[in-house]
Each structure stands twice: as structure tokens, then as C-alpha cells.
Short mmCIF file of C-alpha atoms and ligand atoms in Angstrom, two decimals:
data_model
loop_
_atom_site.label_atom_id
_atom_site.label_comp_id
_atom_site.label_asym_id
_atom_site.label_seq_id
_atom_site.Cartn_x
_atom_site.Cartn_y
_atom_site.Cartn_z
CA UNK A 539 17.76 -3.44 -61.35
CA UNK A 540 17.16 -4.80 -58.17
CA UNK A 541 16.32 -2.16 -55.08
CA UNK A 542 15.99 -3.34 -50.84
CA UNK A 543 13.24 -4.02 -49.76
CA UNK A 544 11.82 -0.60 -47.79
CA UNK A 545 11.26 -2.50 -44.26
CA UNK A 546 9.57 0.33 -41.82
CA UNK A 547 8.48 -2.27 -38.34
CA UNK A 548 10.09 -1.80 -34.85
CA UNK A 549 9.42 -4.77 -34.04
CA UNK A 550 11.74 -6.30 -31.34
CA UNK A 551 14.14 -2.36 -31.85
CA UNK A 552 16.23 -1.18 -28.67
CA UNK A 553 15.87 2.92 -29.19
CA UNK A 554 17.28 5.78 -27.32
CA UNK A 555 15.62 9.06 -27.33
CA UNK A 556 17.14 12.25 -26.27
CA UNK A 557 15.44 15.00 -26.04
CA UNK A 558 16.22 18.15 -25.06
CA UNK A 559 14.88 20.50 -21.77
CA UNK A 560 15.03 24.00 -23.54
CA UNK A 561 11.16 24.79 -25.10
CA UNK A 562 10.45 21.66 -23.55
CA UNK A 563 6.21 22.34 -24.25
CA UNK A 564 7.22 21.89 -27.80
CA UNK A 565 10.59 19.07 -27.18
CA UNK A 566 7.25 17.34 -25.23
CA UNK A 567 5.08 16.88 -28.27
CA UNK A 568 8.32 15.75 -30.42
CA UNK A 569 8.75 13.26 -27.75
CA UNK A 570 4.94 11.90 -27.87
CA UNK A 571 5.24 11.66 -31.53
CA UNK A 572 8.66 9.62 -31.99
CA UNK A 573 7.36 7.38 -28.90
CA UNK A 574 3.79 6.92 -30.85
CA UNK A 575 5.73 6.52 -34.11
CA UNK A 576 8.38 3.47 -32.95
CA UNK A 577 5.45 1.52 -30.65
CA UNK A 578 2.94 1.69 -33.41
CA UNK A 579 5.18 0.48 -35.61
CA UNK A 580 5.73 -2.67 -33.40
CA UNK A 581 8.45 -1.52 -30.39
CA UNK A 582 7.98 -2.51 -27.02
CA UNK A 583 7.51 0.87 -25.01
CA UNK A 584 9.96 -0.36 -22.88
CA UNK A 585 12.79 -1.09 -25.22
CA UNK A 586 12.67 2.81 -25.55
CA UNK A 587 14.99 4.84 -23.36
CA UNK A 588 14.85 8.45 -23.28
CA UNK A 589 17.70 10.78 -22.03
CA UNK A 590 16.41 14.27 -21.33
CA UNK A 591 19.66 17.12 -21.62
CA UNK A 592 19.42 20.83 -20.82
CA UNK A 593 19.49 22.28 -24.26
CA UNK A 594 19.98 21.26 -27.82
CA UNK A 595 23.65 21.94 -27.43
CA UNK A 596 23.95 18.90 -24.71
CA UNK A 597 21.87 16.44 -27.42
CA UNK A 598 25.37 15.06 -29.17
CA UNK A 599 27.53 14.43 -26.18
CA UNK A 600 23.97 12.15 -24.55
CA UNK A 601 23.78 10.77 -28.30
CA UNK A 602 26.86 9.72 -28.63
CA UNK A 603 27.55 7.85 -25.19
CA UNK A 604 24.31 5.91 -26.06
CA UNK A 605 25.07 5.16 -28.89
CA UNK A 606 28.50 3.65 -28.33
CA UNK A 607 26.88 1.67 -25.50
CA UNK A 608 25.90 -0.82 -28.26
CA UNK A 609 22.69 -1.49 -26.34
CA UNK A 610 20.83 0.43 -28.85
CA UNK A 611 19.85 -0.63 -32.52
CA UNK A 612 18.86 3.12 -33.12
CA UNK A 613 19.20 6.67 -31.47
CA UNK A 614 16.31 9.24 -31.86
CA UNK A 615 17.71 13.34 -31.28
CA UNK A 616 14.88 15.72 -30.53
CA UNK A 617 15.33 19.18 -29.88
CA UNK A 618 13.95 22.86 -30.40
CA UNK A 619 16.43 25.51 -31.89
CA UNK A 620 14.42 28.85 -31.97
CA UNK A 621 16.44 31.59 -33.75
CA UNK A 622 16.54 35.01 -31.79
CA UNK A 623 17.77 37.36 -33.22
CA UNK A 624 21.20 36.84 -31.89
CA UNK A 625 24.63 34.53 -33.01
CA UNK A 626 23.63 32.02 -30.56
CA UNK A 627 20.93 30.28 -32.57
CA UNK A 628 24.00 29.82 -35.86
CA UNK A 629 26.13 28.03 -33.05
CA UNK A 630 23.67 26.35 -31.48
CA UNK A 631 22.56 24.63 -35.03
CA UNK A 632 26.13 24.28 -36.08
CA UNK A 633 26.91 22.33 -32.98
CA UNK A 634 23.75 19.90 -32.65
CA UNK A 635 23.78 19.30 -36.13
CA UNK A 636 27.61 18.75 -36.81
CA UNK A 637 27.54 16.68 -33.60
CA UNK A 638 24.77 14.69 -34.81
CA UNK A 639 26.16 13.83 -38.12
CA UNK A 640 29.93 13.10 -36.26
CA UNK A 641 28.20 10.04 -34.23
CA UNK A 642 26.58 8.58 -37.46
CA UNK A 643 30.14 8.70 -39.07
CA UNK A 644 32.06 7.43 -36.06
CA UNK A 645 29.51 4.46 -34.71
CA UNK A 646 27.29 3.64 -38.19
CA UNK A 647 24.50 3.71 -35.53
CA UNK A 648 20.94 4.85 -36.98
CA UNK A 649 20.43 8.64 -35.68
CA UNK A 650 16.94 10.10 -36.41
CA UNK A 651 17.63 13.80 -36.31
CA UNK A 652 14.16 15.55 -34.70
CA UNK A 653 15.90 18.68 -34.23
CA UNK A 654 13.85 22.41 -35.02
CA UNK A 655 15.14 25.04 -36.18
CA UNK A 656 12.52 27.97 -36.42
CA UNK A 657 12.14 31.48 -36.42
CA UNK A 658 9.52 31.74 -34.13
CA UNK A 659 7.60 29.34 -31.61
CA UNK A 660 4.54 29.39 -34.11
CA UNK A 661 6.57 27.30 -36.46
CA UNK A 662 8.11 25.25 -34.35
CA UNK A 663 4.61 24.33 -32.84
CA UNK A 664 3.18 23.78 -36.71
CA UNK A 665 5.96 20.69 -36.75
CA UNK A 666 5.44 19.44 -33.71
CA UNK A 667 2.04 17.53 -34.14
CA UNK A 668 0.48 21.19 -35.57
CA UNK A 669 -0.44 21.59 -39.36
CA UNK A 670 3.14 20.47 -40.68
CA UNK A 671 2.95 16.88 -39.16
CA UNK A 672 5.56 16.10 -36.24
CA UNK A 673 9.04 16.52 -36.87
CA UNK A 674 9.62 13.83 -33.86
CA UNK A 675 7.68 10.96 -35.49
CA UNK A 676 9.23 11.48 -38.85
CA UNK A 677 12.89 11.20 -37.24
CA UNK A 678 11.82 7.98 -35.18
CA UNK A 679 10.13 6.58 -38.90
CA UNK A 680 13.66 7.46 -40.42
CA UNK A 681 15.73 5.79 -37.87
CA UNK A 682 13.48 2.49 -38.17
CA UNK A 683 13.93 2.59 -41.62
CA UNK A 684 17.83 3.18 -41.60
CA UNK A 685 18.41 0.19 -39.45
CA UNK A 686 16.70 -1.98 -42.14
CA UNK A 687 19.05 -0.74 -44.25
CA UNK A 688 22.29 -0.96 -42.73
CA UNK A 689 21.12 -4.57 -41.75
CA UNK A 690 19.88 -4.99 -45.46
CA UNK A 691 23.53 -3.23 -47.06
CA UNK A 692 25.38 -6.24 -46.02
CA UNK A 693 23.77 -8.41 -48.51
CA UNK A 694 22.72 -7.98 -51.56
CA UNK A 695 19.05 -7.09 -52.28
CA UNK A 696 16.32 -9.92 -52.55
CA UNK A 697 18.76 -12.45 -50.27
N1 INI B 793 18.93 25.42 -26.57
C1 INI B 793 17.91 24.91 -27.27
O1 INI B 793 17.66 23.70 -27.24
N2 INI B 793 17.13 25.74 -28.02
C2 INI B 793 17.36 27.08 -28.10
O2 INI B 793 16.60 27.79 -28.80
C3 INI B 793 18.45 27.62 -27.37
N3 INI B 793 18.72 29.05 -27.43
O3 INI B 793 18.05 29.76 -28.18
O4 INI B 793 19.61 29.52 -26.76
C4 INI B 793 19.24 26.75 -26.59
N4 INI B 793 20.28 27.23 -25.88
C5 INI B 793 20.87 26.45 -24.80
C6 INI B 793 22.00 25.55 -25.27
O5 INI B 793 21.49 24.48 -26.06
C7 INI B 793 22.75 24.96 -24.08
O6 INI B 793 21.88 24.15 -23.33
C8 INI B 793 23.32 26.03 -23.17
O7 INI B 793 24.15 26.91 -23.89
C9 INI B 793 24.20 25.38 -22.05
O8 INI B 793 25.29 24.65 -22.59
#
């Protein structure tokens, strides 16, 4: 058996971040973590470009457009969904996280998906840098680590 190599540095990566307006004390503290995440991990703070939109709705259509720029090596999606007791909150997570998974399928490019969806603002808070880590950093450290492999997946593993 022979497995890729798990390859987690930023060094030298062109990322987008877009994050979203709505909660934006909470989308804040997503965006800290993902930015700590990629430059401690090697990335130039200015290779990162973030794209604020008004709500998590807005995140696929900014996603997308950078992403087919082919400027970017990765694209980082950071949002707060918090459900309220209405429909809204099922369309709004249908939409950003169809429209997240669409761009992956149509460009192959890297999307960390940093997205909350909560009951309440106390859980949202507890993943973003609270007692459940930050939901932010973990989708920057999963975008780094998917452009190592779709770099890796075109030879085979150990070349
Ligand atoms: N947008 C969010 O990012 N989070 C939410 O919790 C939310 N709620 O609950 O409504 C929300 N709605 C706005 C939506 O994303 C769009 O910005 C808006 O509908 C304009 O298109």
C-alpha cells in the first residue's frame, strides 16, 4: 500500500476568503482564525484576499467568480447560518452549501467550507475560537491540505 504524503504548509498559496456580513461579530472571529491558520502555516498575509458579501446566501456567487479567476490556488467560505425558527434558515443552508459544493465540481478549485449552522448564537460563538475550536481555521487547514492533494493526485504517491 502506498498512501500521499499528508502535506499541510501554505507556503508560497494565493487564497481567497469570503466571508460573509450577516453576524459579522462571529463571521469576524472565523475570519481571524482562517487568516491565523494559512499565515502560520507559511502564507504571505498578502497573498490572502478576502471578499466580504452581505449574507451567507451571497458567499457562492463571490466564491465562484474567484475562483474561476485562476489567480487563486484555494478559496476559503466563511459564514454564520443561525436557524430561527422560520423556513429561511433550510434555504439559506441549502443554497450556501449546494452552491459551495457546485464550484468544487465545476472549477476542481480547493473550497474550505467555514460555514455555521447553529441554533442559537451561543453555539455559533463555541466554534468560532470558543470551547469547540474555530470552525474558520479548520476550513483554511482543509483547503491547504486539499491543494496538496489535487497537486499530489496527478502522480502517483512517493514520486
Ligand atoms: N444570512 C446569513 O449569513 N446568516 C443568517 O442567519 C441569515 N438569516 O438568518 O436570515 C442570513 N440571511 C441573509 C441572506 O444570506 C441574504 O444575504 C439575504 O437574503 C439577501 O440576499
Amino acid at each position: 500500500m502506498k498512501a500521499w504524503e499528508i502535506r499541510r504548509d501554505a507556503t508560497g498559496l494565493r487564497v481567497a476568503i469570503v466571508v460573509s456580513r450577516f453576524n459579522h461579530l462571529i463571521t469576524v472571529r472565523l475570519l481571524q482564525g482562517a487568516v491565523s491558520e494559512l499565515v502560520a502555516r507559511g502564507a504571505d498575509a498578502d497573498d490572502l484576499h478576502v471578499a466580504w458579501v452581505p449574507g451567507a446566501f451571497e458567499i457562492p456567487q463571490a466564491a465562484r467568480q474567484l475562483a474561476q479567476t485562476g489567480r487563486y490556488d484555494a478559496v476559503v467560505t466563511l459564514g454564520v447560518v443561525i436557524r430561527g425558527g422560520t423556513p429561511h434558515f433550510e434555504y439559506v443552508c441549502s443554497a450556501v452549501t449546494d452552491g459551495v459544493r457546485e464550484i468544487v465540481r465545476d472549477t476542481n478549485v480547493p473550497v474550505g467550507f467555514g460555514v455555521l449552522t447553529t441554533d442559537d448564537t451561543a453555539q455559533a460563538l463555541a466554534r468560532a475560537g470558543g470551547e469547540h475550536g474555530n470552525k474558520g481555521a479548520e476550513a483554511a487547514l482543509a483547503a491547504i491540505e486539499m491543494v496538496h492533494v489535487v497537486r499530489a493526485a496527478k502522480s502517483e504517491p512517493g514520486s
